[in-house]
CSV table of C-alpha atoms in Angstrom, one decimal:
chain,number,residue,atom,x,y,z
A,207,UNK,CA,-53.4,53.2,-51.6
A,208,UNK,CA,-50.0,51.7,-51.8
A,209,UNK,CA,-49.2,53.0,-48.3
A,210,UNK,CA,-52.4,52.0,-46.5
A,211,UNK,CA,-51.8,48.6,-47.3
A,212,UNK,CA,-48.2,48.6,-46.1
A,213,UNK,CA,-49.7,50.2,-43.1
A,214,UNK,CA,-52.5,47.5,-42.3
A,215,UNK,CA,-49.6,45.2,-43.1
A,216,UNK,CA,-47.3,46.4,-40.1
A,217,UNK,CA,-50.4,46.4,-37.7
A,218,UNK,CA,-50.5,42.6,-38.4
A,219,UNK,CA,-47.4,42.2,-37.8
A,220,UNK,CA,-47.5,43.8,-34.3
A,221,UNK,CA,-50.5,42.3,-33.4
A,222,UNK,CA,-48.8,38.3,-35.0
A,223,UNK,CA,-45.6,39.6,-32.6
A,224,UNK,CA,-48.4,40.5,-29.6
A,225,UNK,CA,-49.9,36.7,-30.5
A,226,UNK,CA,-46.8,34.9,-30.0
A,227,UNK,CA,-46.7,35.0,-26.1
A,228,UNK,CA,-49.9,33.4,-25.9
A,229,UNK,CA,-48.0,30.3,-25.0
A,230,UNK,CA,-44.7,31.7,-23.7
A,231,UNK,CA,-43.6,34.4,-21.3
A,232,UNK,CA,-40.9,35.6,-22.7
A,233,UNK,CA,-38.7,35.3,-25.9
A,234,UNK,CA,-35.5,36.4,-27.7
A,235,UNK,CA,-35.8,38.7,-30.6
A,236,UNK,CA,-34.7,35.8,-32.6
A,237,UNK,CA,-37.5,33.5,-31.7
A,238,UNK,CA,-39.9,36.1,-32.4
A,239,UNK,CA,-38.9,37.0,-35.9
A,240,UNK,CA,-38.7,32.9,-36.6
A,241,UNK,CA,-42.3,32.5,-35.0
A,242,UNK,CA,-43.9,35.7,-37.4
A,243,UNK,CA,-41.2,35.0,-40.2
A,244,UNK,CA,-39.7,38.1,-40.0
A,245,UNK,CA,-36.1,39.4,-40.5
A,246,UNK,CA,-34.5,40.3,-37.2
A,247,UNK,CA,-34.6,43.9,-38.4
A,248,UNK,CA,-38.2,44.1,-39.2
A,249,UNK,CA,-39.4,42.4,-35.4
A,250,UNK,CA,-36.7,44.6,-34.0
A,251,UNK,CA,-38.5,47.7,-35.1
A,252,UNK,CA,-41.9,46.4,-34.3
A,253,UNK,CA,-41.3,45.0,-30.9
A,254,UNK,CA,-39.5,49.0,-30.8
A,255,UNK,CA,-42.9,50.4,-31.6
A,256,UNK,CA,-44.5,47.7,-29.2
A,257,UNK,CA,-42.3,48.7,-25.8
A,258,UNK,CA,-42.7,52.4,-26.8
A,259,UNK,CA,-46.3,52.2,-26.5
A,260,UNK,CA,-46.6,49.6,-23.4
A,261,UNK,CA,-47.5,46.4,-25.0
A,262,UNK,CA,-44.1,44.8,-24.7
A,263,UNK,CA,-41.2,44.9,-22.2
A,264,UNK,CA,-37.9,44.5,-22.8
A,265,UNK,CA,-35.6,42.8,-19.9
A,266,UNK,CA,-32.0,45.3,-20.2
A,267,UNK,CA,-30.1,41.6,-18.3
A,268,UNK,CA,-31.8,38.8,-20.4
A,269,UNK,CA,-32.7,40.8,-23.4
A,270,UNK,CA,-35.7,38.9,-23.7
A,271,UNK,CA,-39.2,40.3,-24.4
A,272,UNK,CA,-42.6,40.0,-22.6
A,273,UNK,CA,-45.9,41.3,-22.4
A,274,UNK,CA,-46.3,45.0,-21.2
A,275,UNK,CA,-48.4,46.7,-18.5
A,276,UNK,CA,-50.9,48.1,-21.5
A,277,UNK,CA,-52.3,44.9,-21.8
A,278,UNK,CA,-53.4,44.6,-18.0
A,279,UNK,CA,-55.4,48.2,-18.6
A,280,UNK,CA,-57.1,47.1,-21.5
A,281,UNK,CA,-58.7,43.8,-20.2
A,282,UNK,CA,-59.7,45.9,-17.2
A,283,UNK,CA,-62.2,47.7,-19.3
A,284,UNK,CA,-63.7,44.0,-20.7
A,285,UNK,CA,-67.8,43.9,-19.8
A,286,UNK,CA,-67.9,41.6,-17.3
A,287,UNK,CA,-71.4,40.9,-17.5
A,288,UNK,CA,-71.1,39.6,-20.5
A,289,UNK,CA,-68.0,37.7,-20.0
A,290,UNK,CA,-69.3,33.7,-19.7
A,291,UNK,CA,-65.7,32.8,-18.8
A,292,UNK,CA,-66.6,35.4,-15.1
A,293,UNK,CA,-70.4,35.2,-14.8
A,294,UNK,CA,-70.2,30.9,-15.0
A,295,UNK,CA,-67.6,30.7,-12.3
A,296,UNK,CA,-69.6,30.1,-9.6
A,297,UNK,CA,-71.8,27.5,-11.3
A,298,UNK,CA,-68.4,25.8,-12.5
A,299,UNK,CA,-67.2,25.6,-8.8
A,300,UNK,CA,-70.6,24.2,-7.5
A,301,UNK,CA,-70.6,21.8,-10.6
A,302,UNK,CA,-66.9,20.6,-9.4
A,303,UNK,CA,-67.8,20.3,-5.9
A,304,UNK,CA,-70.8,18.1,-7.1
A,305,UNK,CA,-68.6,16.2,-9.6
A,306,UNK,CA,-65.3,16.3,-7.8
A,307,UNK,CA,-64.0,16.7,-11.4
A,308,UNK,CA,-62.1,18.9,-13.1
A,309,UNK,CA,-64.6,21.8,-15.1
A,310,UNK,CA,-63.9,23.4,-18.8
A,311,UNK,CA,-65.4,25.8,-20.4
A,312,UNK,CA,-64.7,26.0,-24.3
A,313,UNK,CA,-65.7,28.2,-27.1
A,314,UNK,CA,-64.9,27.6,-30.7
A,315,UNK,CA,-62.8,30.0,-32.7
A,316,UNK,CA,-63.0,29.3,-36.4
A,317,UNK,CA,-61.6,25.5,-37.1
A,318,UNK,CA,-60.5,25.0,-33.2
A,319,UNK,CA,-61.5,25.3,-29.1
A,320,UNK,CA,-60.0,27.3,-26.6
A,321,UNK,CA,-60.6,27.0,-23.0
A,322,UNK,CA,-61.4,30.2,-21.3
A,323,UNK,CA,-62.7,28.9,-17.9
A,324,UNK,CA,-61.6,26.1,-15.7
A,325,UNK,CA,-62.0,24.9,-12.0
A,326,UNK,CA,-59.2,22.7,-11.0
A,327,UNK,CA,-60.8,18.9,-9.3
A,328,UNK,CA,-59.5,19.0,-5.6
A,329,UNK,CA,-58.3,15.3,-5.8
A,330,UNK,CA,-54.5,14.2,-5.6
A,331,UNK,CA,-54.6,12.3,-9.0
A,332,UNK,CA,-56.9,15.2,-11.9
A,333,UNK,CA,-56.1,16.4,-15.0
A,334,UNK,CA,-54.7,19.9,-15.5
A,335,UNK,CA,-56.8,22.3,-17.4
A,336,UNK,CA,-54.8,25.3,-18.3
A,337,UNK,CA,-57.0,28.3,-19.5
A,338,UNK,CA,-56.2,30.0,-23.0
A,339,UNK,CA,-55.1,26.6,-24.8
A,340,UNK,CA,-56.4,26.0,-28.1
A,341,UNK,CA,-57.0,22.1,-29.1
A,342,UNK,CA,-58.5,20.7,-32.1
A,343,UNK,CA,-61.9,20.6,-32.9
A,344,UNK,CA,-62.0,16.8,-34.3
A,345,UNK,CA,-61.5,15.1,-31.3
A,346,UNK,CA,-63.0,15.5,-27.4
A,347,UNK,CA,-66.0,15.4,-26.1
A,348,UNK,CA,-66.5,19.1,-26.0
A,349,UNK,CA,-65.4,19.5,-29.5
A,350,UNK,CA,-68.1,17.5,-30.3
A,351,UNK,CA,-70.5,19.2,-29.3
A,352,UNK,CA,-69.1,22.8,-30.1
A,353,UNK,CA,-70.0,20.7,-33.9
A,354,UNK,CA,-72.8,19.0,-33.1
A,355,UNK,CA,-74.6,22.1,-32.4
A,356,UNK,CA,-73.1,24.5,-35.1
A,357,UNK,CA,-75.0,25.4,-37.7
A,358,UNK,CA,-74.9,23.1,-40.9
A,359,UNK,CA,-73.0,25.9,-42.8
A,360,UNK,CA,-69.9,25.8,-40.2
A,361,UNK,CA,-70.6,22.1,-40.0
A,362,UNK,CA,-69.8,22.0,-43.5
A,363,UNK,CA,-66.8,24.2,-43.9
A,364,UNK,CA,-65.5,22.5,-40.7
A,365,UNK,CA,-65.3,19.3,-43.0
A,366,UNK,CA,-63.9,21.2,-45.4
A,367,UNK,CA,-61.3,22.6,-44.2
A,368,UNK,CA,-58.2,21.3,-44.9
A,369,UNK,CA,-57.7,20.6,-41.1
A,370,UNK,CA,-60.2,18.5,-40.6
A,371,UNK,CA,-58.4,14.5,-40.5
A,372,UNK,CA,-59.3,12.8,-44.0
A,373,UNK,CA,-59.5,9.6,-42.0
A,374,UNK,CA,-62.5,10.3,-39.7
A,375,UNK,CA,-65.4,8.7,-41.3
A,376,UNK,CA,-67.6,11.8,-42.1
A,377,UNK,CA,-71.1,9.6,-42.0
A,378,UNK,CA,-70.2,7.7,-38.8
A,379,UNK,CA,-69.3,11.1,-37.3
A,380,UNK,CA,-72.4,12.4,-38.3
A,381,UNK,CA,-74.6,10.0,-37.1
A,382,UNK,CA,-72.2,10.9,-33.5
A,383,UNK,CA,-73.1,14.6,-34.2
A,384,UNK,CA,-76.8,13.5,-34.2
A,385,UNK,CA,-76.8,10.7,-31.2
A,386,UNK,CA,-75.0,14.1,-29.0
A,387,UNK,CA,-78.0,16.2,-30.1
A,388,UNK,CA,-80.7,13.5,-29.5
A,389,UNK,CA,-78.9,12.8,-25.7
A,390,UNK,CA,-77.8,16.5,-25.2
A,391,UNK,CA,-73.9,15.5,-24.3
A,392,UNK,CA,-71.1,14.0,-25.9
A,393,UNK,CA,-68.4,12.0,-23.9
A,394,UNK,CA,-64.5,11.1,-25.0
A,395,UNK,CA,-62.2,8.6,-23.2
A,396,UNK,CA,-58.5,9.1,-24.5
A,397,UNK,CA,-59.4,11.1,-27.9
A,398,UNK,CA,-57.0,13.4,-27.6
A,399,UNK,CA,-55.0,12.6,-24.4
A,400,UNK,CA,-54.0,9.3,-23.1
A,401,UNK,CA,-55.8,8.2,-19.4
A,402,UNK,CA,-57.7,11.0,-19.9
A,403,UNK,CA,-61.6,11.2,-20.2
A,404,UNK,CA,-64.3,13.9,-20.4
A,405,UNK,CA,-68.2,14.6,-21.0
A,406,UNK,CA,-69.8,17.6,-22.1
A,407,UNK,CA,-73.0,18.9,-23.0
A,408,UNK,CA,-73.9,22.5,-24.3
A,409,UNK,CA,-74.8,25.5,-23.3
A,410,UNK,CA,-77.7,27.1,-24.8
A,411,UNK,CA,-78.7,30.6,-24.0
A,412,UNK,CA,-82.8,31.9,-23.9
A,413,UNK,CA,-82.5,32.1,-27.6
A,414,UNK,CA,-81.1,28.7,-28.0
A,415,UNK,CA,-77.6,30.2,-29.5
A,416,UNK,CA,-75.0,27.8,-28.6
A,417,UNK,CA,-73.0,30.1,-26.0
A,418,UNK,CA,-70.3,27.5,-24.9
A,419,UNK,CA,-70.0,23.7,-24.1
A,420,UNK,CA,-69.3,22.7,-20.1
A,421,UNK,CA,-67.0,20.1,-19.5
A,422,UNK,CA,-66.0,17.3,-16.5
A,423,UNK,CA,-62.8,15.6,-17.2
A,424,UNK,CA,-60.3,13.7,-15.1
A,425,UNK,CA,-58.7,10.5,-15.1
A,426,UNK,CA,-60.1,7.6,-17.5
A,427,UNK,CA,-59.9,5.2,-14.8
A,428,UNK,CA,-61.7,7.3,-12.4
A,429,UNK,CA,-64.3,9.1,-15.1
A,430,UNK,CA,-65.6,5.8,-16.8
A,431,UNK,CA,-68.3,5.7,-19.1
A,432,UNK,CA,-70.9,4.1,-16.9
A,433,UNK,CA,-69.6,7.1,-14.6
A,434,UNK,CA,-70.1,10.0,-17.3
A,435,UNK,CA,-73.6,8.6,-18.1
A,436,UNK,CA,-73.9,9.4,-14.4
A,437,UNK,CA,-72.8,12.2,-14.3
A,438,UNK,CA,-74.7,13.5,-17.4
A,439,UNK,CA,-77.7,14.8,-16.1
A,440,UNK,CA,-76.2,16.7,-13.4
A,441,UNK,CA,-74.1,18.0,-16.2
A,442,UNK,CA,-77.0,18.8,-18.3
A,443,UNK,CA,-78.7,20.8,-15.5
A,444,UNK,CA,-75.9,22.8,-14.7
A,445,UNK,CA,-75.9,24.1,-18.2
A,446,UNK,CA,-79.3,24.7,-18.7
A,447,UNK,CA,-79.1,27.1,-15.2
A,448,UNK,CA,-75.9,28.7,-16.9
A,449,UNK,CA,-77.7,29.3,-20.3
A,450,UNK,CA,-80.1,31.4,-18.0
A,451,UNK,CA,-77.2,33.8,-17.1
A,452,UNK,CA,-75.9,34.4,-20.6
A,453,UNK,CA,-76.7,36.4,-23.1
């Protein structure tokens, strides 16, 4: 038994070592095993097993570590149809060249939001929207309504959670929560990000499972909030045509 668990223990450890690039390309040994907080030893023979197997490359010149080939074969075999983040694409592009925006698309994992879609604006002056970040799920208009339309039991352990900011006033962001649900979209302007603004509404699938939310941001002074309310029923639309293609 003793072994099993010392087992299952080393695969999270590979897999916390696999988790660290998701925000850097490459790193030193050193700055792996501070990241996991490991010894040197123990992410040496890890990030061993790791590169023997393909899921890590090690540079001979730089000595530094980065994501292996393995990876690459293993996302090929990911169901496409079922992928929002590839089946939206094309209703994210027509949204933008509608919009002229930048467009998100978020999904919430546990206490936070990651984007796993976006469709740059074409204009000089937009706001970058890398794919894969993870942002909080307290503030923005898309985290808002990731929360207004959970279900009351993740509502409830969202506000819980020792994450969630003791100074947000849980009954005025409530009564937000509803407002979003009554108007079907939420907007921000410089929640999270200075200059920066956004609107989002949800998207609902056939069974009315919240699937993602589909966001427009860009510039605050550009995206204003007569703008957004503008913009929300194209916005709305869009999502109700992409909840059609989900599952």
């Amino acid at each position: 038994m003793e072994e099993g668990k010392v087992t299952v223990r080393a695969v999270e450890r590979a897999l916390d070592i696999l988790l660290c690039f998701t925000d850097a390309n490459e790193l030193t040994l050193t700055e792996i095993a501070m990241r996991v907080g490991l010894h040197k030893s123990t992410a040496y023979r890890l990030l061993a097993s790791l590169e023997h197997k393909g899921f890590v490359i090690r540079d001979a010149e730089s000595e530094k570590y980065r994501l292996g080939f393995r990876l690459w074969e293993l996302s090929a075999n990911l169901s496409q149809a079922d992928d929002p983040a590839i089946v939206l694409l094309p209703e994210m592009e027509r949204l933008r060249d509608i919009i002229g925006e930048t467009i998100s698309l978020y999904v919430r994992d546990g206490h936070e939001r990651i984007r796993i879609q976006a469709v740059q604006s074409s204009q000089a002056i937009r706001r970058v929207a890398p794919v894969g970040v993870r942002l909080p799920l307290y503030v923005g208009a898309s985290s808002k309504v990731l929360v207004a339309y959970a279900d009351a039991v993740d509502r409830e352990s969202l506000f819980n959670s020792p994450t969630w900011p003791q100074s947000i006033d849980r009954n005025a962001y409530e009564r937000q929560l509803l407002d979003i649900r009554a108007s079907g979209f939420a907007t921000s302007v410089e929640e999270r990000e200075q200059g920066a603004a956004a609107v989002a509404a949800p998207i609902l699938n056939r069974s009315g499972r919240l699937v993602a939310a589909l966001s427009v941001s860009g510039p605050a002074n550009r995206l204003t909030v007569d703008k957004m309310k503008e913009h929300a029923e194209v916005i709305k639309e869009a999502a109700v045509r992409m909840g059609k293609m989900v599952k």
